[in-house]
Amino acid sequence: MEAFGLHQVSLPLSFWNDRVYAYMGQTDGKWTLVDTGIYGSDTRKAWEAAFARHGIAPETDIERILLTHHHADHFGFAGEMQQWTGAQVLLPTVEQELAAHAWTPEGFRAFYRAQGLPEEIISELADNATAMNRQIPPVPQDVADLPENTTYRIGELMFEALKMPGHTSGHICFYNRDEQILISGDHFTREVIPYISYHGYGDENPLATYLDTLRRMRSLPISLVLPGHGPAFTDAQERLEELLAHFMARLERVREIVGADMTAYEVSQALAAKELPHFQQWILLGETNAYLRYLAEQGELAVDTEASVVRYSQK
């Protein structure tokens, strides 16, 4: 990686995983960043250390900030980074729209009640910025579109922006065809399973989208993957097949669980291997929704709404 002028920046993350990885590369004295981490003082300290390590003057040396997607652990620090550096932020338009989605308290409660989530958990999550999809200021003021198939020099290599949806509707990976290097964000990881979920907005069948994207990747030669979470890896095709098998197995498990008139929350509780904190239950509910919507779209589950609560059953 560093042979091509690419550098990984390890940023702290207080939830989900304990680290998120950003990347940066220098071209003609100017630097491009890929992702920024979550908003917070610990993230700024990590960037300060990275800039000092490479002799970077952030106020003058950062040229652009490329974002793979809108989730807070990748996008959240972008506003402060822009204020700090004056650099333009680039994010696909669909991801900008997703970032701008804001639940009203009423809409939030109505959606999660329909999934069967208990009232005490809904009330607790209503104060959680991540669950409510609230951006924590400062928010970037100069955000340009990041169209697929455009190219950017990062370090010594040219990278093409490839749209790889599923984790989010407009997720972008960056691919260098000569060296077959993929900067994959949250789309493709080895240490953890990419999070495919539905929380009431965006792609209504994200798992179908993600599986289609993975299958299309079979024809993409990849020698090195630089992910947003976990270590870099070189066995991309093997990992691709592992992920496909994982999601097929999870779908089969959901098929086994669904009985008569079950809410998404009830199915998620049956999927859980142990009792989870409320925020983790919310995360699992989003994943479960993705499985249920996939199976319903395939015609394998019946869906019924009674008294504003959605229930699933075998056909």
C-alpha positions as a printed NumPy array, in Angstrom:
array([[  0.   ,   0.   ,   0.   ],
       [  2.601,   2.572,   1.04 ],
       [  4.713,   1.666,  -2.003],
       [  2.016,   3.49 ,  -4.006],
       [  1.864,   6.485,  -1.685],
       [ -1.246,   5.262,   0.138],
       [ -1.502,   5.496,   3.919],
       [ -4.063,   4.07 ,   6.317],
       [ -5.328,   6.232,   9.194],
       [ -6.766,   4.398,  12.202],
       [ -9.585,   6.348,  13.851],
       [-11.327,   5.51 ,  17.149],
       [-14.951,   4.42 ,  17.15 ],
       [-16.955,   4.09 ,  20.342],
       [-19.644,   1.778,  18.946],
       [-20.178,  -0.981,  16.353],
       [-16.443,  -1.629,  15.914],
       [-13.652,  -0.042,  17.871],
       [-11.806,   1.313,  14.793],
       [-12.665,   2.775,  11.426],
       [-10.02 ,   3.198,   8.739],
       [ -9.595,   6.185,   6.466],
       [ -6.995,   6.458,   3.715],
       [ -4.916,   9.261,   2.278],
       [ -2.45 ,   9.778,  -0.545],
       [ -0.177,  12.578,  -1.717],
       [  0.053,  13.875,  -5.277],
       [  2.277,  16.832,  -6.21 ],
       [  2.434,  18.   ,  -2.612],
       [ -1.335,  17.872,  -2.063],
       [ -3.255,  15.186,  -0.203],
       [ -6.556,  13.437,  -0.866],
       [ -8.465,  11.85 ,   2.03 ],
       [-10.897,   8.951,   1.733],
       [-13.417,   9.092,   4.621],
       [-12.993,  11.084,   7.821],
       [-14.274,   9.066,  10.788],
       [-16.951,   9.93 ,  13.324],
       [-17.357,  13.382,  14.821],
       [-15.483,  13.896,  18.09 ],
       [-12.317,  15.113,  19.775],
       [-10.696,  11.652,  19.667],
       [-11.052,  11.619,  15.887],
       [ -9.422,  15.031,  15.608],
       [ -6.519,  13.887,  17.798],
       [ -6.008,  10.841,  15.57 ],
       [ -5.933,  13.034,  12.449],
       [ -3.546,  15.472,  14.141],
       [ -1.202,  12.576,  14.855],
       [ -1.462,  11.3  ,  11.269],
       [ -0.813,  14.755,   9.807],
       [  2.196,  15.257,  12.095],
       [  3.577,  11.832,  11.178],
       [  3.566,  12.711,   7.479],
       [  4.549,  16.361,   7.809],
       [  1.168,  17.6  ,   6.59 ],
       [ -0.002,  21.15 ,   7.189],
       [ -3.781,  20.521,   7.084],
       [ -4.69 ,  24.163,   6.418],
       [ -2.775,  24.154,   3.121],
       [ -1.959,  20.576,   2.112],
       [ -5.367,  18.816,   1.96 ],
       [ -6.859,  19.128,  -1.531],
       [-10.047,  17.036,  -1.387],
       [-12.089,  14.76 ,   0.843],
       [-13.734,  11.744,  -0.833],
       [-16.481,   9.924,   1.076],
       [-17.552,   6.349,   0.409],
       [-20.991,   6.806,   2.   ],
       [-23.048,   8.834,   4.451],
       [-22.822,   6.796,   7.666],
       [-21.625,   8.727,  10.689],
       [-18.46 ,   6.691,  11.242],
       [-17.22 ,   7.684,   7.762],
       [-18.919,  11.042,   7.155],
       [-19.404,  12.483,  10.645],
       [-16.098,  14.356,  10.915],
       [-16.265,  15.725,   7.362],
       [-17.7  ,  19.094,   8.413],
       [-14.957,  19.786,  10.927],
       [-12.331,  18.474,   8.491],
       [-13.618,  20.896,   5.865],
       [-13.506,  23.804,   8.314],
       [ -9.998,  22.765,   9.326],
       [ -8.589,  22.298,   5.827],
       [-10.804,  24.294,   3.464],
       [-11.012,  21.216,   1.223],
       [-14.051,  20.328,  -0.841],
       [-16.072,  17.295,   0.238],
       [-17.286,  14.884,  -2.456],
       [-20.16 ,  12.483,  -1.767],
       [-22.607,  10.863,  -4.209],
       [-25.853,  12.822,  -4.499],
       [-27.962,   9.881,  -3.318],
       [-25.758,   9.634,  -0.226],
       [-26.153,  13.36 ,   0.404],
       [-29.922,  12.829,   0.345],
       [-29.669,   9.923,   2.767],
       [-27.497,  11.982,   5.097],
       [-30.111,  14.737,   5.035],
       [-32.958,  12.352,   5.929],
       [-34.172,  13.287,   9.384],
       [-36.782,  11.385,  11.331],
       [-39.449,  13.361,  13.094],
       [-40.147,  11.959,  16.565],
       [-43.592,  10.903,  15.358],
       [-42.291,   9.215,  12.203],
       [-39.547,   7.438,  14.133],
       [-41.985,   6.047,  16.689],
       [-44.5  ,   5.01 ,  14.033],
       [-41.936,   3.109,  11.964],
       [-40.419,   1.174,  14.868],
       [-43.789,   0.458,  16.469],
       [-44.732,  -1.134,  13.154],
       [-41.681,  -3.401,  13.517],
       [-42.775,  -4.463,  16.996],
       [-39.977,  -2.684,  18.848],
       [-40.93 ,  -2.18 ,  22.529],
       [-41.854,   1.344,  23.604],
       [-39.051,   1.591,  26.165],
       [-36.442,   0.904,  23.476],
       [-38.069,   3.357,  21.054],
       [-37.995,   6.068,  23.732],
       [-34.343,   5.387,  24.494],
       [-33.328,   5.397,  20.82 ],
       [-35.203,   8.646,  20.176],
       [-32.303,  10.388,  21.943],
       [-29.657,   8.551,  19.895],
       [-28.253,  10.61 ,  17.006],
       [-27.256,   7.511,  15.036],
       [-30.682,   5.881,  15.27 ],
       [-32.418,   9.162,  14.386],
       [-29.94 ,   9.751,  11.519],
       [-29.166,  13.212,  12.865],
       [-26.015,  14.902,  11.632],
       [-23.911,  16.362,  14.427],
       [-22.667,  19.831,  13.465],
       [-20.569,  21.131,  11.925],
       [-21.999,  19.813,   8.657],
       [-19.966,  20.277,   5.447],
       [-21.032,  23.401,   3.557],
       [-19.287,  22.711,   0.257],
       [-20.323,  19.229,  -0.891],
       [-20.013,  18.196,  -4.536],
       [-21.379,  15.103,  -6.223],
       [-19.073,  12.101,  -6.543],
       [-20.313,  10.407,  -9.738],
       [-19.502,   6.794, -10.47 ],
       [-16.815,   6.117, -13.078],
       [-15.007,   9.392, -12.382],
       [-11.304,   9.053, -11.57 ],
       [ -9.159,  10.566,  -8.827],
       [ -5.457,  10.379,  -8.171],
       [ -4.787,   9.117,  -4.66 ],
       [ -1.08 ,   8.856,  -4.005],
       [  0.651,   7.573,  -7.122],
       [ -2.367,   5.742,  -8.545],
       [ -5.521,   6.658, -10.416],
       [ -8.673,   5.301,  -8.79 ],
       [-12.064,   4.933, -10.437],
       [-15.204,   5.566,  -8.39 ],
       [-17.306,   2.401,  -8.632],
       [-20.863,   2.425,  -7.346],
       [-21.308,  -0.67 ,  -5.179],
       [-24.695,  -0.361,  -3.473],
       [-26.198,  -2.52 ,  -0.773],
       [-24.665,  -1.331,   2.477],
       [-26.104,   2.029,   1.406],
       [-27.901,   3.012,  -1.784],
       [-25.036,   4.969,  -3.334],
       [-21.96 ,   3.447,  -1.684],
       [-18.768,   4.165,  -3.635],
       [-15.59 ,   2.081,  -3.708],
       [-12.368,   3.259,  -5.348],
       [-10.592,   0.887,  -7.709],
       [ -7.215,   1.014,  -9.4  ],
       [ -7.238,  -1.259, -12.444],
       [ -3.464,  -1.459, -12.939],
       [ -2.618,  -2.727,  -9.455],
       [ -6.124,  -4.121,  -8.807],
       [ -6.471,  -2.298,  -5.476],
       [ -9.938,  -1.708,  -4.031],
       [-10.609,   0.892,  -1.315],
       [-13.853,  -0.685,  -0.197],
       [-15.361,   1.37 ,   2.639],
       [-18.028,  -0.766,   4.325],
       [-19.007,  -2.667,   1.204],
       [-16.39 ,  -5.418,   1.412],
       [-14.596,  -6.429,   4.618],
       [-12.938,  -9.487,   6.086],
       [-12.97 ,  -9.   ,   9.851],
       [-16.687,  -8.27 ,  10.083],
       [-19.755,  -9.028,   7.993],
       [-20.887,  -5.937,   6.067],
       [-24.022,  -4.503,   7.668],
       [-26.991,  -4.774,   5.31 ],
       [-30.096,  -3.273,   6.869],
       [-33.386,  -1.471,   6.422],
       [-34.376,   1.282,   8.85 ],
       [-37.317,   2.825,   7.078],
       [-35.679,   4.842,   4.297],
       [-33.374,   4.304,   1.338],
       [-33.293,   1.101,  -0.719],
       [-36.375,  -0.941,   0.18 ],
       [-34.669,  -4.27 ,  -0.613],
       [-31.021,  -3.656,   0.255],
       [-30.045,  -7.31 ,   0.587],
       [-31.141,  -8.076,  -2.978],
       [-29.082,  -5.098,  -4.121],
       [-26.06 ,  -6.16 ,  -2.098],
       [-26.104,  -9.768,  -3.269],
       [-26.377,  -8.615,  -6.879],
       [-23.419,  -6.289,  -6.342],
       [-21.33 ,  -9.104,  -4.844],
       [-22.103, -11.405,  -7.758],
       [-21.081,  -8.726, -10.243],
       [-17.77 ,  -8.412,  -8.381],
       [-16.818, -11.941,  -9.439],
       [-15.567, -10.475, -12.715],
       [-13.489,  -7.768, -11.012],
       [ -9.827,  -8.759, -10.488],
       [ -8.737,  -7.636,  -7.004],
       [ -5.26 ,  -8.16 ,  -5.571],
       [ -5.625,  -5.999,  -2.419],
       [ -8.644,  -4.755,  -0.469],
       [ -8.331,  -1.728,   1.82 ],
       [-11.534,  -1.789,   3.897],
       [-13.13 ,   0.68 ,   6.272],
       [-13.089,  -1.883,   9.092],
       [-10.633,  -4.652,   9.816],
       [ -7.342,  -5.579,   8.172],
       [ -6.403,  -5.28 ,   4.522],
       [ -6.703,  -8.589,   2.678],
       [ -5.702, -10.22 ,  -0.588],
       [ -8.096, -13.193,  -0.921],
       [-10.94 , -11.139,  -2.365],
       [-12.642, -13.855,  -4.413],
       [-12.577, -16.317,  -1.538],
       [-14.052, -13.7  ,   0.777],
       [-16.71 , -12.833,  -1.785],
       [-17.922, -16.433,  -1.841],
       [-17.824, -16.575,   1.971],
       [-20.09 , -13.537,   2.17 ],
       [-22.543, -14.939,  -0.352],
       [-22.679, -18.189,   1.61 ],
       [-23.121, -16.312,   4.886],
       [-26.14 , -14.373,   3.671],
       [-27.716, -17.448,   2.117],
       [-27.348, -19.244,   5.447],
       [-28.845, -16.314,   7.352],
       [-31.8  , -16.219,   4.98 ],
       [-32.369, -19.92 ,   5.553],
       [-32.251, -19.352,   9.314],
       [-34.862, -16.607,   9.033],
       [-37.072, -18.918,   6.962],
       [-36.849, -21.475,   9.785],
       [-37.679, -18.903,  12.464],
       [-40.699, -17.233,  10.918],
       [-43.867, -18.791,  12.179],
       [-47.356, -17.307,  12.254],
       [-47.755, -13.541,  12.483],
       [-44.3  , -12.552,  13.751],
       [-43.04 ,  -8.978,  13.88 ],
       [-39.57 ,  -8.097,  12.656],
       [-38.536,  -7.498,  16.267],
       [-39.701, -10.97 ,  17.307],
       [-37.738, -12.536,  14.459],
       [-34.652, -10.495,  15.406],
       [-34.875, -11.698,  19.007],
       [-34.941, -15.288,  17.795],
       [-31.879, -14.573,  15.637],
       [-29.919, -13.125,  18.559],
       [-27.43 , -15.522,  20.111],
       [-27.637, -13.715,  23.47 ],
       [-29.393, -10.832,  25.174],
       [-28.221,  -7.584,  23.62 ],
       [-28.116,  -3.948,  24.777],
       [-30.91 ,  -1.853,  23.289],
       [-28.721,  -0.15 ,  20.68 ],
       [-27.434,  -3.521,  19.478],
       [-31.029,  -4.763,  19.322],
       [-31.773,  -1.823,  17.034],
       [-28.827,  -2.788,  14.828],
       [-30.014,  -6.4  ,  14.624],
       [-33.563,  -5.257,  13.861],
       [-32.3  ,  -3.346,  10.814],
       [-30.482,  -6.453,   9.595],
       [-33.544,  -8.62 ,  10.214],
       [-35.701,  -6.197,   8.254],
       [-33.376,  -6.653,   5.275],
       [-33.811, -10.448,   5.409],
       [-37.584, -10.256,   5.801],
       [-38.046,  -7.767,   2.994],
       [-35.888,  -9.898,   0.712],
       [-37.905, -13.036,   1.443],
       [-41.216, -11.208,   1.093],
       [-40.132,  -9.775,  -2.256],
       [-39.177, -13.292,  -3.359],
       [-42.699, -14.404,  -2.513],
       [-41.52 , -16.718,   0.275],
       [-43.227, -14.874,   3.159],
       [-46.672, -13.37 ,   3.554],
       [-46.879,  -9.832,   4.945],
       [-49.876,  -8.456,   6.819],
       [-50.424,  -5.133,   8.55 ],
       [-52.943,  -5.039,  11.372],
       [-53.362,  -2.112,  13.761],
       [-50.293,  -0.494,  12.112],
       [-48.031,  -3.428,  13.041],
       [-46.32 ,  -5.41 ,  10.26 ],
       [-46.329,  -9.173,  10.698],
       [-44.722, -11.943,   8.66 ],
       [-45.731, -15.569,   8.249],
       [-45.008, -18.553,   6.052],
       [-47.005, -18.825,   2.845]])
